[in-house]
Amino acid sequence: MGCQDEKLVQTICEIYDNISALESLKPSKDVNMLFTQLVLTCLPPTPIDVTKLCSSVQNMRSKLIKLCGEAEGHLEAHFSTLLGSYDNPLHHLHIFPYYTNYLKLSLLEFSILSNHCTHVPTQVAFVGSGPLPLTSIVLASYHLTDTTFHNYDIDPVANSMALQLVASDPDLSKRMLFHTSDIMDVTDELKDYEVVFLAALVGMGREEKSRAIEHLAKQMAPGALLMLRSAHGARGFLYPIVDACDLRGFEVLSVFHPTDDVVNSVVIARKHAMPVHMTTTPSLDQGLGSMILPCKCSGEIQAFNPLINHGTMIEELALEEHVS
């Protein structure tokens, strides 16, 4: 680990210690200040591979990701309650401090989806929608304006709060449906969705995330698309990292690593039509040339920039469909 990486890890460890000492992770001056400091520390692009750091740092990282998830849940619940107090909540989404980030991320995900989907999906699922389902709302409002969104969350209170946000809208109240279920208990319904979005905080640990992906691989329709959020570089201290070996049963199509204030990387994969034997388990960042997939893999890295006005630099792993 280089000198710069050591300084970065030391700074993050110090912030973690301060966050761990907080009595509550609900929005407050101290909570907002520490998590803002953490995000600003992790945002700049860096070659650090957080999965290869020492065990003590890995342990800290796992705990920090859980703290981030808990704080994010409190933040969303707080603003969902605030928005729900308005007659037309959707007219006031801008009061959420990270709303602009969701606009950027949703545009990015829609652009990626458009590159790999031959038609506009009629039904999609969002797993882990939470009390403030901004991704579904933004996609349904601006990009997939005729698509029905099935939002899954294990928490009935979160679903009730989310439903309140769209209840007054004559369009979204019909196209935004909410299901209170553990996704591991959802089976046949998953075959109805052409696209499934998996939220970054579904499966905080790698084993839990892998189980969720394995379940989706068993239940989704062949050819359906799975969109996941991952992290790259130091951003892996904020969110779980999804690796290619976690995506058995899927053909990884593209991986995108934003370098602006959009924190999450985006992975899109297609459900295999039949079981595929994988000889190795390469990293997403290493390409897919050593995987046996029903496609021809190109080693060329192409630039893809749907957010050029925001200065976003994104890398895409380009894959060409196999012509039999």
mmCIF file of C-alpha atoms in Angstrom, residues 61-225:
data_model
loop_
_atom_site.group_PDB
_atom_site.id
_atom_site.type_symbol
_atom_site.label_atom_id
_atom_site.label_comp_id
_atom_site.label_asym_id
_atom_site.label_seq_id
_atom_site.Cartn_x
_atom_site.Cartn_y
_atom_site.Cartn_z
ATOM 1 C CA ARG A 61 -14.825 -1.361 6.272
ATOM 2 C CA SER A 62 -17.602 -3.916 6.814
ATOM 3 C CA LYS A 63 -18.757 -2.106 9.927
ATOM 4 C CA LEU A 64 -18.528 1.276 8.212
ATOM 5 C CA ILE A 65 -20.680 0.129 5.284
ATOM 6 C CA LYS A 66 -23.351 -0.996 7.766
ATOM 7 C CA LEU A 67 -23.181 2.345 9.561
ATOM 8 C CA CYS A 68 -23.538 4.127 6.220
ATOM 9 C CA GLY A 69 -26.559 2.006 5.386
ATOM 10 C CA GLU A 70 -28.171 2.721 8.737
ATOM 11 C CA ALA A 71 -27.542 6.456 8.413
ATOM 12 C CA GLU A 72 -28.881 6.455 4.845
ATOM 13 C CA GLY A 73 -32.041 4.699 6.035
ATOM 14 C CA HIS A 74 -32.594 7.329 8.738
ATOM 15 C CA LEU A 75 -31.972 10.134 6.236
ATOM 16 C CA GLU A 76 -34.462 8.732 3.727
ATOM 17 C CA ALA A 77 -37.096 8.147 6.404
ATOM 18 C CA HIS A 78 -36.648 11.699 7.686
ATOM 19 C CA PHE A 79 -37.135 13.292 4.272
ATOM 20 C CA SER A 80 -39.900 10.885 3.262
ATOM 21 C CA THR A 81 -41.834 12.013 6.346
ATOM 22 C CA LEU A 82 -41.148 15.655 5.496
ATOM 23 C CA LEU A 83 -42.195 15.222 1.867
ATOM 24 C CA GLY A 84 -45.294 13.305 2.909
ATOM 25 C CA SER A 85 -46.527 16.384 4.760
ATOM 26 C CA TYR A 86 -47.032 18.223 1.447
ATOM 27 C CA ASP A 87 -50.217 17.930 -0.604
ATOM 28 C CA ASN A 88 -48.104 17.059 -3.664
ATOM 29 C CA PRO A 89 -44.886 15.463 -2.378
ATOM 30 C CA LEU A 90 -43.429 14.929 -5.843
ATOM 31 C CA HIS A 91 -43.352 18.683 -6.414
ATOM 32 C CA HIS A 92 -40.885 19.098 -3.558
ATOM 33 C CA LEU A 93 -38.339 16.325 -4.145
ATOM 34 C CA HIS A 94 -35.617 18.954 -4.522
ATOM 35 C CA ILE A 95 -35.541 19.450 -0.731
ATOM 36 C CA PHE A 96 -33.759 16.091 -0.419
ATOM 37 C CA PRO A 97 -30.065 17.065 -0.352
ATOM 38 C CA TYR A 98 -28.957 14.321 -2.750
ATOM 39 C CA TYR A 99 -31.823 14.638 -5.233
ATOM 40 C CA THR A 100 -29.495 15.957 -7.967
ATOM 41 C CA ASN A 101 -27.306 12.878 -7.533
ATOM 42 C CA TYR A 102 -30.341 10.648 -8.072
ATOM 43 C CA LEU A 103 -31.207 12.558 -11.242
ATOM 44 C CA LYS A 104 -27.688 11.904 -12.543
ATOM 45 C CA LEU A 105 -27.620 8.262 -11.444
ATOM 46 C CA SER A 106 -31.051 7.541 -12.929
ATOM 47 C CA LEU A 107 -30.032 9.116 -16.253
ATOM 48 C CA LEU A 108 -26.875 7.017 -16.204
ATOM 49 C CA GLU A 109 -28.791 3.819 -15.469
ATOM 50 C CA PHE A 110 -31.382 4.580 -18.133
ATOM 51 C CA SER A 111 -28.634 5.263 -20.696
ATOM 52 C CA ILE A 112 -26.918 1.973 -19.818
ATOM 53 C CA LEU A 113 -30.219 0.109 -19.982
ATOM 54 C CA SER A 114 -30.990 1.630 -23.373
ATOM 55 C CA ASN A 115 -27.720 0.248 -24.734
ATOM 56 C CA HIS A 116 -28.676 -3.319 -23.857
ATOM 57 C CA CYS A 117 -32.466 -3.449 -24.026
ATOM 58 C CA THR A 118 -34.140 -3.927 -27.393
ATOM 59 C CA HIS A 119 -37.472 -2.457 -26.285
ATOM 60 C CA VAL A 120 -38.967 -0.342 -23.528
ATOM 61 C CA PRO A 121 -39.748 -2.685 -20.618
ATOM 62 C CA THR A 122 -43.388 -2.834 -19.558
ATOM 63 C CA GLN A 123 -42.698 -4.092 -16.035
ATOM 64 C CA VAL A 124 -39.602 -3.699 -13.882
ATOM 65 C CA ALA A 125 -38.833 -4.511 -10.266
ATOM 66 C CA PHE A 126 -36.798 -2.487 -7.800
ATOM 67 C CA VAL A 127 -35.568 -4.562 -4.871
ATOM 68 C CA GLY A 128 -34.868 -2.596 -1.706
ATOM 69 C CA SER A 129 -36.851 0.529 -2.607
ATOM 70 C CA GLY A 130 -37.030 1.937 0.936
ATOM 71 C CA PRO A 131 -39.115 4.847 2.265
ATOM 72 C CA LEU A 132 -37.843 7.266 -0.401
ATOM 73 C CA PRO A 133 -37.807 5.356 -3.731
ATOM 74 C CA LEU A 134 -36.202 8.136 -5.754
ATOM 75 C CA THR A 135 -34.729 5.899 -8.452
ATOM 76 C CA SER A 136 -38.126 4.425 -9.291
ATOM 77 C CA ILE A 137 -39.787 7.850 -9.107
ATOM 78 C CA VAL A 138 -37.231 9.536 -11.372
ATOM 79 C CA LEU A 139 -37.135 6.693 -13.901
ATOM 80 C CA ALA A 140 -40.942 6.481 -13.998
ATOM 81 C CA SER A 141 -41.332 10.257 -14.270
ATOM 82 C CA TYR A 142 -38.684 11.099 -16.864
ATOM 83 C CA HIS A 143 -37.348 8.018 -18.638
ATOM 84 C CA LEU A 144 -39.679 4.992 -18.508
ATOM 85 C CA THR A 145 -42.943 6.898 -18.640
ATOM 86 C CA ASP A 146 -45.163 3.958 -19.610
ATOM 87 C CA THR A 147 -43.489 1.311 -17.454
ATOM 88 C CA THR A 148 -44.982 -0.173 -14.283
ATOM 89 C CA PHE A 149 -42.594 -0.276 -11.316
ATOM 90 C CA HIS A 150 -42.914 -3.021 -8.712
ATOM 91 C CA ASN A 151 -41.059 -1.876 -5.608
ATOM 92 C CA TYR A 152 -40.053 -4.499 -3.049
ATOM 93 C CA ASP A 153 -39.045 -3.794 0.519
ATOM 94 C CA ILE A 154 -39.065 -5.984 3.601
ATOM 95 C CA ASP A 155 -40.204 -3.094 5.824
ATOM 96 C CA PRO A 156 -43.974 -2.374 5.774
ATOM 97 C CA VAL A 157 -43.425 1.072 7.312
ATOM 98 C CA ALA A 158 -41.005 2.001 4.521
ATOM 99 C CA ASN A 159 -43.530 0.909 1.895
ATOM 100 C CA SER A 160 -46.305 2.862 3.578
ATOM 101 C CA MET A 161 -44.161 6.004 3.585
ATOM 102 C CA ALA A 162 -43.169 5.485 -0.053
ATOM 103 C CA LEU A 163 -46.778 4.941 -1.126
ATOM 104 C CA GLN A 164 -47.734 8.246 0.491
ATOM 105 C CA LEU A 165 -45.305 10.069 -1.796
ATOM 106 C CA VAL A 166 -47.011 8.954 -5.026
ATOM 107 C CA ALA A 167 -50.607 8.601 -3.820
ATOM 108 C CA SER A 168 -51.615 12.095 -4.974
ATOM 109 C CA ASP A 169 -50.094 11.729 -8.440
ATOM 110 C CA PRO A 170 -52.678 10.455 -10.968
ATOM 111 C CA ASP A 171 -50.025 8.737 -13.100
ATOM 112 C CA LEU A 172 -47.447 7.327 -10.679
ATOM 113 C CA SER A 173 -50.095 6.165 -8.217
ATOM 114 C CA LYS A 174 -51.122 3.661 -10.908
ATOM 115 C CA ARG A 175 -47.631 2.694 -12.122
ATOM 116 C CA MET A 176 -45.783 2.525 -8.787
ATOM 117 C CA LEU A 177 -46.738 -0.615 -6.870
ATOM 118 C CA PHE A 178 -45.301 -1.597 -3.481
ATOM 119 C CA HIS A 179 -44.814 -5.124 -2.164
ATOM 120 C CA THR A 180 -43.825 -5.891 1.434
ATOM 121 C CA SER A 181 -41.742 -9.039 1.009
ATOM 122 C CA ASP A 182 -38.337 -10.496 1.662
ATOM 123 C CA ILE A 183 -37.021 -10.888 -1.876
ATOM 124 C CA MET A 184 -35.752 -14.351 -0.915
ATOM 125 C CA ASP A 185 -39.415 -15.386 -0.579
ATOM 126 C CA VAL A 186 -40.426 -13.990 -3.975
ATOM 127 C CA THR A 187 -40.310 -16.637 -6.691
ATOM 128 C CA ASP A 188 -42.690 -16.848 -9.655
ATOM 129 C CA GLU A 189 -43.396 -13.108 -9.685
ATOM 130 C CA LEU A 190 -39.772 -12.384 -10.597
ATOM 131 C CA LYS A 191 -40.292 -14.067 -13.959
ATOM 132 C CA ASP A 192 -42.703 -11.261 -14.915
ATOM 133 C CA TYR A 193 -40.055 -8.529 -14.909
ATOM 134 C CA GLU A 194 -37.918 -7.667 -17.908
ATOM 135 C CA VAL A 195 -35.535 -5.664 -15.711
ATOM 136 C CA VAL A 196 -34.721 -6.039 -12.014
ATOM 137 C CA PHE A 197 -32.864 -3.314 -10.114
ATOM 138 C CA LEU A 198 -31.023 -4.414 -6.979
ATOM 139 C CA ALA A 199 -30.367 -1.594 -4.517
ATOM 140 C CA ALA A 200 -26.817 -1.157 -3.235
ATOM 141 C CA LEU A 201 -27.824 -1.761 0.377
ATOM 142 C CA VAL A 202 -29.637 -5.053 -0.258
ATOM 143 C CA GLY A 203 -27.119 -7.501 1.139
ATOM 144 C CA MET A 204 -24.717 -5.446 3.204
ATOM 145 C CA GLY A 205 -22.238 -8.306 3.511
ATOM 146 C CA ARG A 206 -20.790 -10.177 0.551
ATOM 147 C CA GLU A 207 -22.390 -13.504 1.485
ATOM 148 C CA GLU A 208 -25.805 -11.916 1.915
ATOM 149 C CA LYS A 209 -25.442 -10.068 -1.397
ATOM 150 C CA SER A 210 -24.358 -13.273 -3.142
ATOM 151 C CA ARG A 211 -27.385 -15.145 -1.796
ATOM 152 C CA ALA A 212 -29.717 -12.450 -3.109
ATOM 153 C CA ILE A 213 -28.083 -12.541 -6.555
ATOM 154 C CA GLU A 214 -28.168 -16.344 -6.614
ATOM 155 C CA HIS A 215 -31.887 -16.248 -5.805
ATOM 156 C CA LEU A 216 -32.517 -13.769 -8.617
ATOM 157 C CA ALA A 217 -30.520 -15.967 -11.003
ATOM 158 C CA LYS A 218 -32.825 -18.883 -10.195
ATOM 159 C CA GLN A 219 -36.101 -16.982 -10.394
ATOM 160 C CA MET A 220 -35.720 -14.299 -13.078
ATOM 161 C CA ALA A 221 -36.827 -15.033 -16.632
ATOM 162 C CA PRO A 222 -34.107 -16.108 -19.091
ATOM 163 C CA GLY A 223 -32.822 -13.050 -20.923
ATOM 164 C CA ALA A 224 -34.060 -10.605 -18.283
ATOM 165 C CA LEU A 225 -31.678 -7.836 -17.232
#
